[in-house]
PDB file of C-alpha atoms in Angstrom:
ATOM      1  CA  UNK H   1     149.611 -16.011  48.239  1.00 52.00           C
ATOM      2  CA  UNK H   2     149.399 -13.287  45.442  1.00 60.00           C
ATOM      3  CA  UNK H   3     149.027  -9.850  45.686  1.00 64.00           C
ATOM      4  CA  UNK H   4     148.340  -6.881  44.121  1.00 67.00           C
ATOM      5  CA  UNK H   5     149.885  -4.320  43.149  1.00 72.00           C
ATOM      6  CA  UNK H   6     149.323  -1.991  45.943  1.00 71.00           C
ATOM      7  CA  UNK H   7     150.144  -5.330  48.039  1.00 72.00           C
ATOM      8  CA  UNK H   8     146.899  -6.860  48.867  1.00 68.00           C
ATOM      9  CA  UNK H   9     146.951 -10.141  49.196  1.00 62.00           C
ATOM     10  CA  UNK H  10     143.902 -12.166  47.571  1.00 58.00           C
ATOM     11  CA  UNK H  11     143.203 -16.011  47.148  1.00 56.00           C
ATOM     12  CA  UNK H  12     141.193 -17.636  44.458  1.00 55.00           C
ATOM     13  CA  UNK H  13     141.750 -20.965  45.501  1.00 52.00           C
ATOM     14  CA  UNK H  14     138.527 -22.085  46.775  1.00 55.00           C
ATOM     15  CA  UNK H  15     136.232 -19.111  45.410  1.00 60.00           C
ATOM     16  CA  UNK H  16     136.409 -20.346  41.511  1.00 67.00           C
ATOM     17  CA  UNK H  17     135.961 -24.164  42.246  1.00 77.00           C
ATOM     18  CA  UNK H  18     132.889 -23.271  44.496  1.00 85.00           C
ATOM     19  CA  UNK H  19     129.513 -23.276  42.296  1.00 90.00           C
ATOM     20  CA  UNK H  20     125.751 -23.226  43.422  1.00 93.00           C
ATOM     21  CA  UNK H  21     123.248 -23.614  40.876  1.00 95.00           C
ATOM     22  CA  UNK H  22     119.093 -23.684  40.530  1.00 95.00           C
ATOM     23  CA  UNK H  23     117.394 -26.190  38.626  1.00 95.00           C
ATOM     24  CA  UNK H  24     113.663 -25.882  37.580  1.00 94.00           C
ATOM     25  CA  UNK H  25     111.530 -27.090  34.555  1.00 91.00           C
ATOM     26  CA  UNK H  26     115.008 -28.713  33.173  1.00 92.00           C
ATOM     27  CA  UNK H  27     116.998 -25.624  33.262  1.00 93.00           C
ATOM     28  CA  UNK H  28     120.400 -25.133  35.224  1.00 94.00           C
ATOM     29  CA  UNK H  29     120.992 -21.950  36.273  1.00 93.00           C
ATOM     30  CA  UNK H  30     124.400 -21.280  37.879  1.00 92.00           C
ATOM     31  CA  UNK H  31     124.059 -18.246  40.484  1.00 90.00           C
ATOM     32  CA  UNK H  32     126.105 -15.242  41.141  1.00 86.00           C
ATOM     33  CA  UNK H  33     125.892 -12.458  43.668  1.00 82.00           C
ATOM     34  CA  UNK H  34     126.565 -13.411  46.375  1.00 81.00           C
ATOM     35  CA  UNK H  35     127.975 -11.395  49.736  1.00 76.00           C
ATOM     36  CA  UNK H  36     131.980 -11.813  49.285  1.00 72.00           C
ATOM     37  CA  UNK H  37     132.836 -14.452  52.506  1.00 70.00           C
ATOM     38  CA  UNK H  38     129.480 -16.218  52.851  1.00 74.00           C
ATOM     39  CA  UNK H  39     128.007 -17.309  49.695  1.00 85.00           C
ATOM     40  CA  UNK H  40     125.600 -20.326  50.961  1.00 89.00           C
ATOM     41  CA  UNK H  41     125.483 -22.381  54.246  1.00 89.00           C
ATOM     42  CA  UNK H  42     123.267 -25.472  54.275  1.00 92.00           C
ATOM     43  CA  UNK H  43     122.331 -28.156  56.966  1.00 93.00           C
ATOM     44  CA  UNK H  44     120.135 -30.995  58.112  1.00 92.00           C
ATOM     45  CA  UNK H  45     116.941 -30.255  59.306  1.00 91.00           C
ATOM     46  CA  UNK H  46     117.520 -33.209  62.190  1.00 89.00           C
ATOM     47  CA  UNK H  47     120.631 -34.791  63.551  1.00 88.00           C
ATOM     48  CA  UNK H  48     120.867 -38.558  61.421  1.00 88.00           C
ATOM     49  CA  UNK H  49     121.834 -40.438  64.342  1.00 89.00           C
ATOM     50  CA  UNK H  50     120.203 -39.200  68.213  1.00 89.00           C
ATOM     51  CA  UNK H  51     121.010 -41.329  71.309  1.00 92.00           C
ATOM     52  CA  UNK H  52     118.444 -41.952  73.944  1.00 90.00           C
ATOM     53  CA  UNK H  53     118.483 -44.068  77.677  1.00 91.00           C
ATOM     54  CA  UNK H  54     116.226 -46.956  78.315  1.00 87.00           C
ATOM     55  CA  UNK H  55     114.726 -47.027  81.848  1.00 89.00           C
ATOM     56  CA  UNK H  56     117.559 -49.602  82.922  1.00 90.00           C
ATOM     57  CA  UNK H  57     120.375 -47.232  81.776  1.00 89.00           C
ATOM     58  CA  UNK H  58     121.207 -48.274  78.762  1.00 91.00           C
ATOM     59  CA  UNK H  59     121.815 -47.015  75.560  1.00 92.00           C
ATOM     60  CA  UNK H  60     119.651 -47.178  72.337  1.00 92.00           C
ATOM     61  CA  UNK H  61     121.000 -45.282  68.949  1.00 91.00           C
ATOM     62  CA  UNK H  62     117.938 -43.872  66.706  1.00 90.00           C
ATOM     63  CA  UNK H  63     118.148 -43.515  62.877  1.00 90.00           C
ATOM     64  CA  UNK H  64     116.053 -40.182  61.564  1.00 88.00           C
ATOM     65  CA  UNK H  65     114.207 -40.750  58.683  1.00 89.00           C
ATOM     66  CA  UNK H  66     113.916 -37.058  58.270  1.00 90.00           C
ATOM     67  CA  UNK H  67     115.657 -36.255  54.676  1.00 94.00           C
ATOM     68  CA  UNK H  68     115.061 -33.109  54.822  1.00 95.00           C
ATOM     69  CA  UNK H  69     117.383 -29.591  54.916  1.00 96.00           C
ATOM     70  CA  UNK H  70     117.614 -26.036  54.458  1.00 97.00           C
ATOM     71  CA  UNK H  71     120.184 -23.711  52.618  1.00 96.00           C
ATOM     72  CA  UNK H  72     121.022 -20.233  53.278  1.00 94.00           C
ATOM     73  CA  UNK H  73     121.688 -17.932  50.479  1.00 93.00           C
ATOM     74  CA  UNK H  74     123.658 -14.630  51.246  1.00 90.00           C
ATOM     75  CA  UNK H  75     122.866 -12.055  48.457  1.00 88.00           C
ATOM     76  CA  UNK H  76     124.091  -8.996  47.619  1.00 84.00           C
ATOM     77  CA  UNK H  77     120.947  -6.422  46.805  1.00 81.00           C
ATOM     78  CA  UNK H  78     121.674  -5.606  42.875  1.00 79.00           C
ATOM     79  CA  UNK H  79     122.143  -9.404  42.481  1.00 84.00           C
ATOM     80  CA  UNK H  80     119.841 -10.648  39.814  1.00 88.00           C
ATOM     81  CA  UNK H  81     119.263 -13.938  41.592  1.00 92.00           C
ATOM     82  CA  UNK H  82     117.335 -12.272  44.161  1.00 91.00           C
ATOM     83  CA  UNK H  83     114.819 -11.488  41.543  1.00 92.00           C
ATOM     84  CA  UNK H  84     114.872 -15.353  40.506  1.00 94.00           C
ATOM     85  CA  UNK H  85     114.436 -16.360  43.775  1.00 94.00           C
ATOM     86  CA  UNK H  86     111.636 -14.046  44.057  1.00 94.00           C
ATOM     87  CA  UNK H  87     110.279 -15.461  40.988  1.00 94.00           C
ATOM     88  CA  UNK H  88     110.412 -18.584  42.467  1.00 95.00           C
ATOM     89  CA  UNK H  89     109.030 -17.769  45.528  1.00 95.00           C
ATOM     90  CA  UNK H  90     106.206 -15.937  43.831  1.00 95.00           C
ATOM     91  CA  UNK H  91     105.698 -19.266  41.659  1.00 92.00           C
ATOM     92  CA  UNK H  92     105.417 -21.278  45.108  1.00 92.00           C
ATOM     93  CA  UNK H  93     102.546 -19.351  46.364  1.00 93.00           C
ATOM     94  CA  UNK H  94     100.675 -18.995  42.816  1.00 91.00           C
ATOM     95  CA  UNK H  95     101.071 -21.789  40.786  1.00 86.00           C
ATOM     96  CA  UNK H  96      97.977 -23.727  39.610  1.00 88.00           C
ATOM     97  CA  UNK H  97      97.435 -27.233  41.049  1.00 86.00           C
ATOM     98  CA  UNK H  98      98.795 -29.177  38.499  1.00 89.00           C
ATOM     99  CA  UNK H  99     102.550 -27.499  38.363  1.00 86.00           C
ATOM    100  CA  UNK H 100     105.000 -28.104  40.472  1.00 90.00           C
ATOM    101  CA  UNK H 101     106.585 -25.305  41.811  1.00 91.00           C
ATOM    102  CA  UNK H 102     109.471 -27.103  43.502  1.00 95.00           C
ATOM    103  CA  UNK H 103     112.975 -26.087  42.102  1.00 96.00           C
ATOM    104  CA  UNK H 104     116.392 -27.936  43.142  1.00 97.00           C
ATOM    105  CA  UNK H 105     119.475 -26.530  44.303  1.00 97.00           C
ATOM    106  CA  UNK H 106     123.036 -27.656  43.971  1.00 96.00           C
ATOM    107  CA  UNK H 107     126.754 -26.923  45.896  1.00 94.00           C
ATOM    108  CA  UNK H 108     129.550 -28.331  44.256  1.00 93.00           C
ATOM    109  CA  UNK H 109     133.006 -27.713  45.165  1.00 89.00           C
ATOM    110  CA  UNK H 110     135.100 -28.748  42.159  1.00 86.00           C
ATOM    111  CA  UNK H 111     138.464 -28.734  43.813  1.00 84.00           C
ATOM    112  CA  UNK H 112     137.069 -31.382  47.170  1.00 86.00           C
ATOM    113  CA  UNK H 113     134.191 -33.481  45.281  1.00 88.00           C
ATOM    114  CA  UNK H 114     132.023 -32.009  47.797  1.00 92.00           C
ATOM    115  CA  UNK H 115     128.562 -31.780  46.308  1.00 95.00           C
ATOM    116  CA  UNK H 116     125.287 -31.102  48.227  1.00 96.00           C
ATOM    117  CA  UNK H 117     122.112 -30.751  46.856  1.00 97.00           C
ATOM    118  CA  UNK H 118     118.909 -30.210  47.440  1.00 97.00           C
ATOM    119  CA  UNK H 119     115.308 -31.389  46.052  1.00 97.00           C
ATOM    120  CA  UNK H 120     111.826 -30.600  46.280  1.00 96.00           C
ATOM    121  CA  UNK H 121     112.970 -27.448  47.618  1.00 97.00           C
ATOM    122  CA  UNK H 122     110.916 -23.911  48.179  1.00 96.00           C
ATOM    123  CA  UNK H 123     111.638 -20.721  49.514  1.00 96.00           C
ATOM    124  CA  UNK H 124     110.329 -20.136  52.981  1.00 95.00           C
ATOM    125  CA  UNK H 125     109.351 -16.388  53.302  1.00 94.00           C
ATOM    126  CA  UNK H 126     110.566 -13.275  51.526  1.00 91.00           C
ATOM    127  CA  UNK H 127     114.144 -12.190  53.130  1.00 90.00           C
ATOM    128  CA  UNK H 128     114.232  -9.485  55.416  1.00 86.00           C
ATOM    129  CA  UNK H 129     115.040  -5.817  54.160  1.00 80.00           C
ATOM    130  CA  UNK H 130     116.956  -3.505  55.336  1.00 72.00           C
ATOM    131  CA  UNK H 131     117.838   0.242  54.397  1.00 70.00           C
ATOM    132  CA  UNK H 132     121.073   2.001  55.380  1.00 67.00           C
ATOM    133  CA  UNK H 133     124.080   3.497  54.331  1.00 65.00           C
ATOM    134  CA  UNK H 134     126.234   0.995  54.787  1.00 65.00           C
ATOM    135  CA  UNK H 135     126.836  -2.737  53.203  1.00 63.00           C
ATOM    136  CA  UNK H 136     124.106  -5.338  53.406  1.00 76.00           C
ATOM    137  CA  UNK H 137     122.908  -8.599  52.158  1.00 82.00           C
ATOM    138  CA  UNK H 138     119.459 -10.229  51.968  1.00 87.00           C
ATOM    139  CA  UNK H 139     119.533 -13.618  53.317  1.00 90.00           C
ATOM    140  CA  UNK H 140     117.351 -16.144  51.201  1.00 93.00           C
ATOM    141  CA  UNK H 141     116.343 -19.364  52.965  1.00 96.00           C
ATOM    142  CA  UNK H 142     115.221 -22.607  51.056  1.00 97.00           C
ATOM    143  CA  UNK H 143     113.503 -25.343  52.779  1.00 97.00           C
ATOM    144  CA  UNK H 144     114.546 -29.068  51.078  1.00 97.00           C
ATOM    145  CA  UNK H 145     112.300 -31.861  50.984  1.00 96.00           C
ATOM    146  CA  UNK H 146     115.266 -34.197  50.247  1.00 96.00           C
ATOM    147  CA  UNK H 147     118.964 -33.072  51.525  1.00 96.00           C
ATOM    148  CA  UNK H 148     122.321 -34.979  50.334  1.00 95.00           C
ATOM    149  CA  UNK H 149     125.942 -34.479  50.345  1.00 93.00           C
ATOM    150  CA  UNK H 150     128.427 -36.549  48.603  1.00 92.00           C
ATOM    151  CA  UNK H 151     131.676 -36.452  49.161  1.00 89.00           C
ATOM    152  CA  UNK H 152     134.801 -38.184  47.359  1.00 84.00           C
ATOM    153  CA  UNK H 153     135.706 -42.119  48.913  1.00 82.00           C
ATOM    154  CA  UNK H 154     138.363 -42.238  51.729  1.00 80.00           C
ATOM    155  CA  UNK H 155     141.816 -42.192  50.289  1.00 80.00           C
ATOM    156  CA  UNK H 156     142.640 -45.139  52.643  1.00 82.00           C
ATOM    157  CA  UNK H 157     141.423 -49.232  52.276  1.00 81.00           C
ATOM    158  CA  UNK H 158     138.849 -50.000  54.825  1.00 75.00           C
ATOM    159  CA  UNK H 159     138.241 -53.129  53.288  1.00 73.00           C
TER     160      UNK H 159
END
């Protein structure tokens, strides 16, 4: 691993292949900003698969048709995406019947394929504030309508 001068170590490896960007009204934004260690943490909103008992004992395997997700943004306060997600947020609450305030957001990992993304999405409440002398972050959260990762094919045959 490199390091410094002073002899602090410091790896790049995953931090410049990781990229999250907004789209809305056909623009791609690619955002910066973010706390150093978590940048963005995403999910399902409902497991895809659930398991559930019949009255005799056995087992039954449920499919969710619930596409839906959420992402977790970890800002820095001087960031200017918080003001673009503010934006955005503000846009979601105002916006005249026929626009669509909906935005899309994007996680790509360059160096594993990994991309997740997410559509129809909004922001679900204002992030809450804090004031102190020390370090914080303001923690963004976007609800997804639609939720999908992609990852690269196995590097095995299962055919």
């Amino acid at each position: 691993m490199p390091q410094t001068s002073n002899g602090v170590s410091y790896d790049l490896i995953e931090a410049r292949w990781m990229h999250t960007y907004i789209g809305y009204h056909g623009q791609s934004i690619e955002l910066t900003g973010f706390q150093d260690g978590e940048k963005v943490s995403s999910k399902q909103n409902t497991a895809t698969h659930t398991q559930q008992k019949t009255f005799e004992g056995n087992n039954m395997i449920f499919q969710s048709n619930d596409k839906g997700g959420t992402f977790t943004l970890t800002l820095v306060p001087g960031s200017h995406t918080n003001n673009l997600l503010h934006y955005l947020y503000q846009q979601s609450i105002n916006a005249d019947a026929d626009v669509d305030p909906t935005f899309s957001i994007t996680c790509a990992n360059d160096q594993t394929g990994q991309v997740t993304k997410g559509e129809g999405c909004v922001i679900q409440q204002e992030p809450d504030d804090q004031q102190n002398s020390g370090a914080y972050t303001l923690a963004w959260t976007v609800l997804a309508s639609e939720y999908t990762t992609t990852r690269n094919a196995p590097d095995i045959n299962l055919d």
